[in-house]
Amino acid sequence: MRALALFSGGLDSVLAMKIVKDQGLEVVAINIQTGFGSTIDRREHMQNMCDQIGVELKILDLRTEFLDEVLFDPKYGYGKNFNPCIDCHGFMFRYTGQLLEKYDASFMISGEVLGQRPMSQNKDALQNVKNLSEVDDLIVRPLCAKLMPITKPEELGWINRDKLLDISGRSRSRQLELVKEIGLKDFEPPAGGCLLTEIQFSNKLRDFVTNETLEIEDINTLKAGRHLRLPDGAKLIIGRNQEDNENLKKTTSLKYDRGRILEANGPFCLLQKDASPQDKKLAGDIIVTYGRTDFEQEYIIEFEEFQITGKKLDSKEELQKYFV
Ligand code: SF4
């Protein structure tokens, strides 16, 4: 008997897999990439967790499907920010359900805990996730199964309901007891989870989709740099540090011209193509202001197909109104 697990890398999903594994079932961890994970790479952590409990890790790239099917029209709406968690979980189960046959697995599990998140993990929400998953009663939540109606895998004896748990709420005390029992090490995932739950990222995304059509290659540009919307509507993105600069350089988006100050150290920048002459002029001054530049001197900023000039502004304060 084999189960596929929705695996986020977080502690709850590790424990859910371990509980099922301890019943003698095989478990395959499925991590789904929506494109909105932070820039911090969690693969090493996820592999470490799977190695410690002896399950295989598979990473599934569903960025396109997530954009097309979930992000902009979630049936159950958004959480506090741009996070359509109920629809997202349903989507993940739906796609994982399509892999059951491929992996010769019989059902799915997840680390959801009843009442842990008021909006997306209450009883109704978990039922809605199940409905969206379009699979026939094949979802078991090992951490809170005893608080939920019995499922087909339990009824048919594929998994022993008596050995599943009844954890609810936000406290992690039961989970931490289990960590001790298992001897799990380094279980806290690296900082930075789903960016859709963060207010600043959600604001950038909202601004972007109000003005342009979001494509896969735009997502990474939203994760790096200072974002400014100039008066005539052009977007300017300025690297804040070396890491931002490197990430912005990697963009494959065709929506931007890429530029940098000549003859001074300064940030790598992306300026939306077809910016008006006024926006270009302002962009020049802003880019120079964020460089290691002197007042009064005019600098050239070289883009791939054109150059602009700029002078350092007296204060960055006046730029606040352009920040997204
Ligand atoms: S936090 Fe992000 S990845 Fe997790 S369910 Fe919500 S939208 Fe999906």
mmCIF file of N, CA, C and O in Angstrom, residues 177-243:
data_model
loop_
_atom_site.group_PDB
_atom_site.id
_atom_site.type_symbol
_atom_site.label_atom_id
_atom_site.label_comp_id
_atom_site.label_asym_id
_atom_site.label_seq_id
_atom_site.Cartn_x
_atom_site.Cartn_y
_atom_site.Cartn_z
ATOM 1 N N GLU A 177 6.382 17.313 20.648
ATOM 2 C CA GLU A 177 6.570 16.026 21.356
ATOM 3 C C GLU A 177 6.939 14.933 20.344
ATOM 4 O O GLU A 177 7.824 14.120 20.579
ATOM 5 N N LEU A 178 6.213 14.951 19.217
ATOM 6 C CA LEU A 178 6.497 13.935 18.188
ATOM 7 C C LEU A 178 7.917 14.083 17.644
ATOM 8 O O LEU A 178 8.599 13.093 17.383
ATOM 9 N N VAL A 179 8.341 15.326 17.482
ATOM 10 C CA VAL A 179 9.706 15.577 17.000
ATOM 11 C C VAL A 179 10.717 14.891 17.913
ATOM 12 O O VAL A 179 11.651 14.223 17.453
ATOM 13 N N LYS A 180 10.474 15.025 19.226
ATOM 14 C CA LYS A 180 11.387 14.400 20.202
ATOM 15 C C LYS A 180 11.362 12.886 20.078
ATOM 16 O O LYS A 180 12.391 12.222 20.054
ATOM 17 N N GLU A 181 10.132 12.354 19.999
ATOM 18 C CA GLU A 181 10.001 10.887 19.902
ATOM 19 C C GLU A 181 10.730 10.345 18.683
ATOM 20 O O GLU A 181 11.409 9.336 18.752
ATOM 21 N N ILE A 182 10.575 11.048 17.587
ATOM 22 C CA ILE A 182 11.173 10.577 16.332
ATOM 23 C C ILE A 182 12.681 10.843 16.297
ATOM 24 O O ILE A 182 13.435 10.155 15.645
ATOM 25 N N GLY A 183 13.077 11.912 16.999
ATOM 26 C CA GLY A 183 14.481 12.321 16.937
ATOM 27 C C GLY A 183 14.777 13.116 15.673
ATOM 28 O O GLY A 183 15.888 13.066 15.140
ATOM 29 N N LEU A 184 13.759 13.829 15.206
ATOM 30 C CA LEU A 184 13.926 14.614 13.969
ATOM 31 C C LEU A 184 14.837 15.810 14.218
ATOM 32 O O LEU A 184 14.690 16.525 15.200
ATOM 33 N N LYS A 185 15.793 16.013 13.308
ATOM 34 C CA LYS A 185 16.756 17.120 13.480
ATOM 35 C C LYS A 185 16.518 18.208 12.423
ATOM 36 O O LYS A 185 16.090 17.915 11.318
ATOM 37 N N ASP A 186 16.855 19.439 12.791
ATOM 38 C CA ASP A 186 16.826 20.565 11.834
ATOM 39 C C ASP A 186 15.500 20.641 11.081
ATOM 40 O O ASP A 186 15.483 20.785 9.865
ATOM 41 N N PHE A 187 14.415 20.531 11.819
ATOM 42 C CA PHE A 187 13.120 20.430 11.150
ATOM 43 C C PHE A 187 12.510 21.778 10.787
ATOM 44 O O PHE A 187 11.550 21.840 10.033
ATOM 45 N N GLU A 188 13.068 22.898 11.344
ATOM 46 C CA GLU A 188 12.502 24.209 10.982
ATOM 47 C C GLU A 188 12.931 24.559 9.565
ATOM 48 O O GLU A 188 14.123 24.605 9.275
ATOM 49 N N PRO A 189 11.981 24.804 8.665
ATOM 50 C CA PRO A 189 12.374 25.136 7.297
ATOM 51 C C PRO A 189 13.072 26.491 7.241
ATOM 52 O O PRO A 189 12.832 27.344 8.105
ATOM 53 N N PRO A 190 13.949 26.700 6.259
ATOM 54 C CA PRO A 190 14.579 28.010 6.124
ATOM 55 C C PRO A 190 13.501 29.079 5.984
ATOM 56 O O PRO A 190 12.433 28.801 5.437
ATOM 57 N N ALA A 191 13.796 30.272 6.454
ATOM 58 C CA ALA A 191 12.807 31.359 6.417
ATOM 59 C C ALA A 191 12.277 31.553 4.999
ATOM 60 O O ALA A 191 12.951 31.241 4.024
ATOM 61 N N GLY A 192 11.076 32.085 4.928
ATOM 62 C CA GLY A 192 10.557 32.429 3.605
ATOM 63 C C GLY A 192 9.695 31.333 3.031
ATOM 64 O O GLY A 192 10.209 30.378 2.458
ATOM 65 N N GLY A 193 8.403 31.445 3.232
ATOM 66 C CA GLY A 193 7.496 30.450 2.655
ATOM 67 C C GLY A 193 6.823 31.023 1.428
ATOM 68 O O GLY A 193 7.465 31.682 0.608
ATOM 69 N N CYS A 194 5.522 30.819 1.335
ATOM 70 C CA CYS A 194 4.776 31.272 0.166
ATOM 71 C C CYS A 194 4.637 32.801 0.198
ATOM 72 O O CYS A 194 4.085 33.367 1.144
ATOM 73 N N LEU A 195 5.111 33.446 -0.854
ATOM 74 C CA LEU A 195 5.095 34.912 -0.878
ATOM 75 C C LEU A 195 3.690 35.488 -1.008
ATOM 76 O O LEU A 195 3.476 36.668 -0.719
ATOM 77 N N LEU A 196 2.751 34.679 -1.441
ATOM 78 C CA LEU A 196 1.383 35.183 -1.585
ATOM 79 C C LEU A 196 0.754 35.530 -0.243
ATOM 80 O O LEU A 196 -0.252 36.225 -0.184
ATOM 81 N N THR A 197 1.356 35.055 0.842
ATOM 82 C CA THR A 197 0.824 35.389 2.163
ATOM 83 C C THR A 197 1.442 36.681 2.703
ATOM 84 O O THR A 197 1.076 37.137 3.779
ATOM 85 N N GLU A 198 2.391 37.255 1.961
ATOM 86 C CA GLU A 198 3.072 38.459 2.472
ATOM 87 C C GLU A 198 2.477 39.720 1.865
ATOM 88 O O GLU A 198 2.270 39.802 0.649
ATOM 89 N N ILE A 199 2.279 40.705 2.713
ATOM 90 C CA ILE A 199 1.587 41.920 2.269
ATOM 91 C C ILE A 199 2.374 42.671 1.195
ATOM 92 O O ILE A 199 1.809 43.101 0.191
ATOM 93 N N GLN A 200 3.678 42.801 1.393
ATOM 94 C CA GLN A 200 4.453 43.595 0.422
ATOM 95 C C GLN A 200 4.467 42.935 -0.954
ATOM 96 O O GLN A 200 4.293 43.589 -1.983
ATOM 97 N N PHE A 201 4.673 41.625 -0.946
ATOM 98 C CA PHE A 201 4.682 40.923 -2.234
ATOM 99 C C PHE A 201 3.291 40.995 -2.870
ATOM 100 O O PHE A 201 3.156 41.208 -4.076
ATOM 101 N N SER A 202 2.263 40.842 -2.057
ATOM 102 C CA SER A 202 0.894 40.884 -2.594
ATOM 103 C C SER A 202 0.598 42.247 -3.213
ATOM 104 O O SER A 202 -0.070 42.339 -4.251
ATOM 105 N N ASN A 203 1.107 43.310 -2.584
ATOM 106 C CA ASN A 203 0.907 44.649 -3.158
ATOM 107 C C ASN A 203 1.589 44.774 -4.513
ATOM 108 O O ASN A 203 1.037 45.352 -5.453
ATOM 109 N N LYS A 204 2.799 44.226 -4.607
ATOM 110 C CA LYS A 204 3.506 44.287 -5.894
ATOM 111 C C LYS A 204 2.758 43.504 -6.960
ATOM 112 O O LYS A 204 2.637 43.936 -8.107
ATOM 113 N N LEU A 205 2.256 42.359 -6.561
ATOM 114 C CA LEU A 205 1.527 41.513 -7.515
ATOM 115 C C LEU A 205 0.235 42.206 -7.962
ATOM 116 O O LEU A 205 -0.096 42.238 -9.152
ATOM 117 N N ARG A 206 -0.459 42.813 -7.004
ATOM 118 C CA ARG A 206 -1.721 43.501 -7.321
ATOM 119 C C ARG A 206 -1.462 44.648 -8.301
ATOM 120 O O ARG A 206 -2.169 44.819 -9.280
ATOM 121 N N ASP A 207 -0.412 45.420 -8.013
ATOM 122 C CA ASP A 207 -0.061 46.521 -8.912
ATOM 123 C C ASP A 207 0.271 45.979 -10.300
ATOM 124 O O ASP A 207 -0.166 46.532 -11.309
ATOM 125 N N PHE A 208 1.005 44.889 -10.333
ATOM 126 C CA PHE A 208 1.423 44.342 -11.626
ATOM 127 C C PHE A 208 0.209 43.925 -12.449
ATOM 128 O O PHE A 208 0.078 44.297 -13.610
ATOM 129 N N VAL A 209 -0.685 43.155 -11.822
ATOM 130 C CA VAL A 209 -1.798 42.621 -12.620
ATOM 131 C C VAL A 209 -2.836 43.698 -12.952
ATOM 132 O O VAL A 209 -3.633 43.529 -13.860
ATOM 133 N N THR A 210 -2.791 44.820 -12.238
ATOM 134 C CA THR A 210 -3.670 45.930 -12.588
ATOM 135 C C THR A 210 -3.168 46.594 -13.874
ATOM 136 O O THR A 210 -3.935 47.178 -14.635
ATOM 137 N N ASN A 211 -1.881 46.511 -14.111
ATOM 138 C CA ASN A 211 -1.298 47.219 -15.248
ATOM 139 C C ASN A 211 -0.877 46.330 -16.411
ATOM 140 O O ASN A 211 -0.772 46.791 -17.534
ATOM 141 N N GLU A 212 -0.570 45.058 -16.104
ATOM 142 C CA GLU A 212 -0.033 44.187 -17.150
ATOM 143 C C GLU A 212 -0.553 42.765 -16.990
ATOM 144 O O GLU A 212 -1.117 42.425 -15.975
ATOM 145 N N THR A 213 -0.249 41.944 -18.001
ATOM 146 C CA THR A 213 -0.620 40.527 -17.916
ATOM 147 C C THR A 213 0.536 39.747 -17.303
ATOM 148 O O THR A 213 1.665 39.832 -17.791
ATOM 149 N N LEU A 214 0.241 39.021 -16.259
ATOM 150 C CA LEU A 214 1.301 38.282 -15.568
ATOM 151 C C LEU A 214 1.631 36.994 -16.309
ATOM 152 O O LEU A 214 0.757 36.197 -16.613
ATOM 153 N N GLU A 215 2.930 36.814 -16.601
ATOM 154 C CA GLU A 215 3.390 35.564 -17.205
ATOM 155 C C GLU A 215 4.418 34.948 -16.260
ATOM 156 O O GLU A 215 4.963 35.643 -15.399
ATOM 157 N N ILE A 216 4.684 33.675 -16.485
ATOM 158 C CA ILE A 216 5.583 32.944 -15.572
ATOM 159 C C ILE A 216 6.884 33.705 -15.329
ATOM 160 O O ILE A 216 7.350 33.838 -14.210
ATOM 161 N N GLU A 217 7.466 34.234 -16.421
ATOM 162 C CA GLU A 217 8.789 34.855 -16.273
ATOM 163 C C GLU A 217 8.727 36.189 -15.511
ATOM 164 O O GLU A 217 9.749 36.731 -15.119
ATOM 165 N N ASP A 218 7.523 36.707 -15.296
ATOM 166 C CA ASP A 218 7.413 37.954 -14.524
ATOM 167 C C ASP A 218 7.510 37.700 -13.020
ATOM 168 O O ASP A 218 7.788 38.614 -12.239
ATOM 169 N N ILE A 219 7.232 36.474 -12.620
ATOM 170 C CA ILE A 219 7.119 36.213 -11.175
ATOM 171 C C ILE A 219 8.439 36.509 -10.471
ATOM 172 O O ILE A 219 8.469 37.158 -9.423
ATOM 173 N N ASN A 220 9.551 36.063 -11.061
ATOM 174 C CA ASN A 220 10.834 36.287 -10.381
ATOM 175 C C ASN A 220 11.205 37.766 -10.296
ATOM 176 O O ASN A 220 11.857 38.185 -9.348
ATOM 177 N N THR A 221 10.761 38.560 -11.273
ATOM 178 C CA THR A 221 11.075 39.999 -11.181
ATOM 179 C C THR A 221 10.288 40.640 -10.036
ATOM 180 O O THR A 221 10.712 41.652 -9.484
ATOM 181 N N LEU A 222 9.172 40.030 -9.665
ATOM 182 C CA LEU A 222 8.399 40.568 -8.532
ATOM 183 C C LEU A 222 9.064 40.251 -7.196
ATOM 184 O O LEU A 222 8.749 40.841 -6.178
ATOM 185 N N LYS A 223 9.983 39.275 -7.228
ATOM 186 C CA LYS A 223 10.597 38.844 -5.967
ATOM 187 C C LYS A 223 11.836 39.650 -5.608
ATOM 188 O O LYS A 223 12.379 39.489 -4.525
ATOM 189 N N ALA A 224 12.331 40.449 -6.550
ATOM 190 C CA ALA A 224 13.602 41.125 -6.291
ATOM 191 C C ALA A 224 13.481 42.623 -6.483
ATOM 192 O O ALA A 224 12.742 43.097 -7.362
ATOM 193 N N GLY A 225 14.199 43.383 -5.677
ATOM 194 C CA GLY A 225 14.358 44.807 -5.930
ATOM 195 C C GLY A 225 13.268 45.718 -5.384
ATOM 196 O O GLY A 225 12.247 45.278 -4.875
ATOM 197 N N ARG A 226 13.556 47.027 -5.509
ATOM 198 C CA ARG A 226 12.548 48.054 -5.198
ATOM 199 C C ARG A 226 11.697 48.243 -6.444
ATOM 200 O O ARG A 226 12.237 48.368 -7.541
ATOM 201 N N HIS A 227 10.392 48.331 -6.244
ATOM 202 C CA HIS A 227 9.497 48.466 -7.402
ATOM 203 C C HIS A 227 8.828 49.825 -7.360
ATOM 204 O O HIS A 227 8.204 50.184 -6.353
ATOM 205 N N LEU A 228 8.957 50.570 -8.444
ATOM 206 C CA LEU A 228 8.350 51.905 -8.501
ATOM 207 C C LEU A 228 7.454 51.992 -9.734
ATOM 208 O O LEU A 228 7.819 51.514 -10.817
ATOM 209 N N ARG A 229 6.294 52.588 -9.563
ATOM 210 C CA ARG A 229 5.400 52.840 -10.697
ATOM 211 C C ARG A 229 5.495 54.334 -10.974
ATOM 212 O O ARG A 229 5.112 55.165 -10.140
ATOM 213 N N LEU A 230 6.042 54.698 -12.128
ATOM 214 C CA LEU A 230 6.313 56.106 -12.445
ATOM 215 C C LEU A 230 5.038 56.807 -12.940
ATOM 216 O O LEU A 230 4.055 56.147 -13.288
ATOM 217 N N PRO A 231 5.047 58.166 -12.980
ATOM 218 C CA PRO A 231 3.776 58.890 -13.227
ATOM 219 C C PRO A 231 3.067 58.516 -14.521
ATOM 220 O O PRO A 231 1.840 58.473 -14.555
ATOM 221 N N ASP A 232 3.810 58.224 -15.582
ATOM 222 C CA ASP A 232 3.132 57.851 -16.832
ATOM 223 C C ASP A 232 2.876 56.343 -16.931
ATOM 224 O O ASP A 232 2.482 55.842 -17.987
ATOM 225 N N GLY A 233 3.150 55.641 -15.859
ATOM 226 C CA GLY A 233 2.750 54.221 -15.810
ATOM 227 C C GLY A 233 3.867 53.203 -15.973
ATOM 228 O O GLY A 233 3.630 52.003 -15.827
ATOM 229 N N ALA A 234 5.091 53.645 -16.299
ATOM 230 C CA ALA A 234 6.161 52.654 -16.498
ATOM 231 C C ALA A 234 6.620 52.098 -15.156
ATOM 232 O O ALA A 234 6.656 52.808 -14.151
ATOM 233 N N LYS A 235 6.984 50.815 -15.178
ATOM 234 C CA LYS A 235 7.509 50.183 -13.958
ATOM 235 C C LYS A 235 9.027 50.276 -13.978
ATOM 236 O O LYS A 235 9.662 50.010 -15.007
ATOM 237 N N LEU A 236 9.598 50.667 -12.847
ATOM 238 C CA LEU A 236 11.066 50.680 -12.692
ATOM 239 C C LEU A 236 11.409 49.760 -11.524
ATOM 240 O O LEU A 236 10.814 49.871 -10.447
ATOM 241 N N ILE A 237 12.343 48.852 -11.746
ATOM 242 C CA ILE A 237 12.772 47.944 -10.670
ATOM 243 C C ILE A 237 14.269 48.161 -10.443
ATOM 244 O O ILE A 237 15.054 48.126 -11.400
ATOM 245 N N ILE A 238 14.637 48.396 -9.195
ATOM 246 C CA ILE A 238 16.030 48.701 -8.861
ATOM 247 C C ILE A 238 16.548 47.686 -7.854
ATOM 248 O O ILE A 238 15.943 47.506 -6.783
ATOM 249 N N GLY A 239 17.638 47.024 -8.158
ATOM 250 C CA GLY A 239 18.218 46.060 -7.218
ATOM 251 C C GLY A 239 18.608 46.748 -5.916
ATOM 252 O O GLY A 239 19.113 47.861 -5.920
ATOM 253 N N ARG A 240 18.352 46.053 -4.790
ATOM 254 C CA ARG A 240 18.718 46.627 -3.481
ATOM 255 C C ARG A 240 20.090 46.163 -3.029
ATOM 256 O O ARG A 240 20.708 46.766 -2.169
ATOM 257 N N ASN A 241 20.547 45.073 -3.582
ATOM 258 C CA ASN A 241 21.829 44.499 -3.166
ATOM 259 C C ASN A 241 22.314 43.564 -4.276
ATOM 260 O O ASN A 241 21.637 43.391 -5.295
ATOM 261 N N GLN A 242 23.448 42.953 -4.018
ATOM 262 C CA GLN A 242 24.047 42.092 -5.041
ATOM 263 C C GLN A 242 23.109 40.953 -5.440
ATOM 264 O O GLN A 242 22.977 40.616 -6.618
ATOM 265 N N GLU A 243 22.455 40.383 -4.425
ATOM 266 C CA GLU A 243 21.568 39.244 -4.703
ATOM 267 C C GLU A 243 20.414 39.661 -5.623
ATOM 268 O O GLU A 243 20.093 38.985 -6.600
#
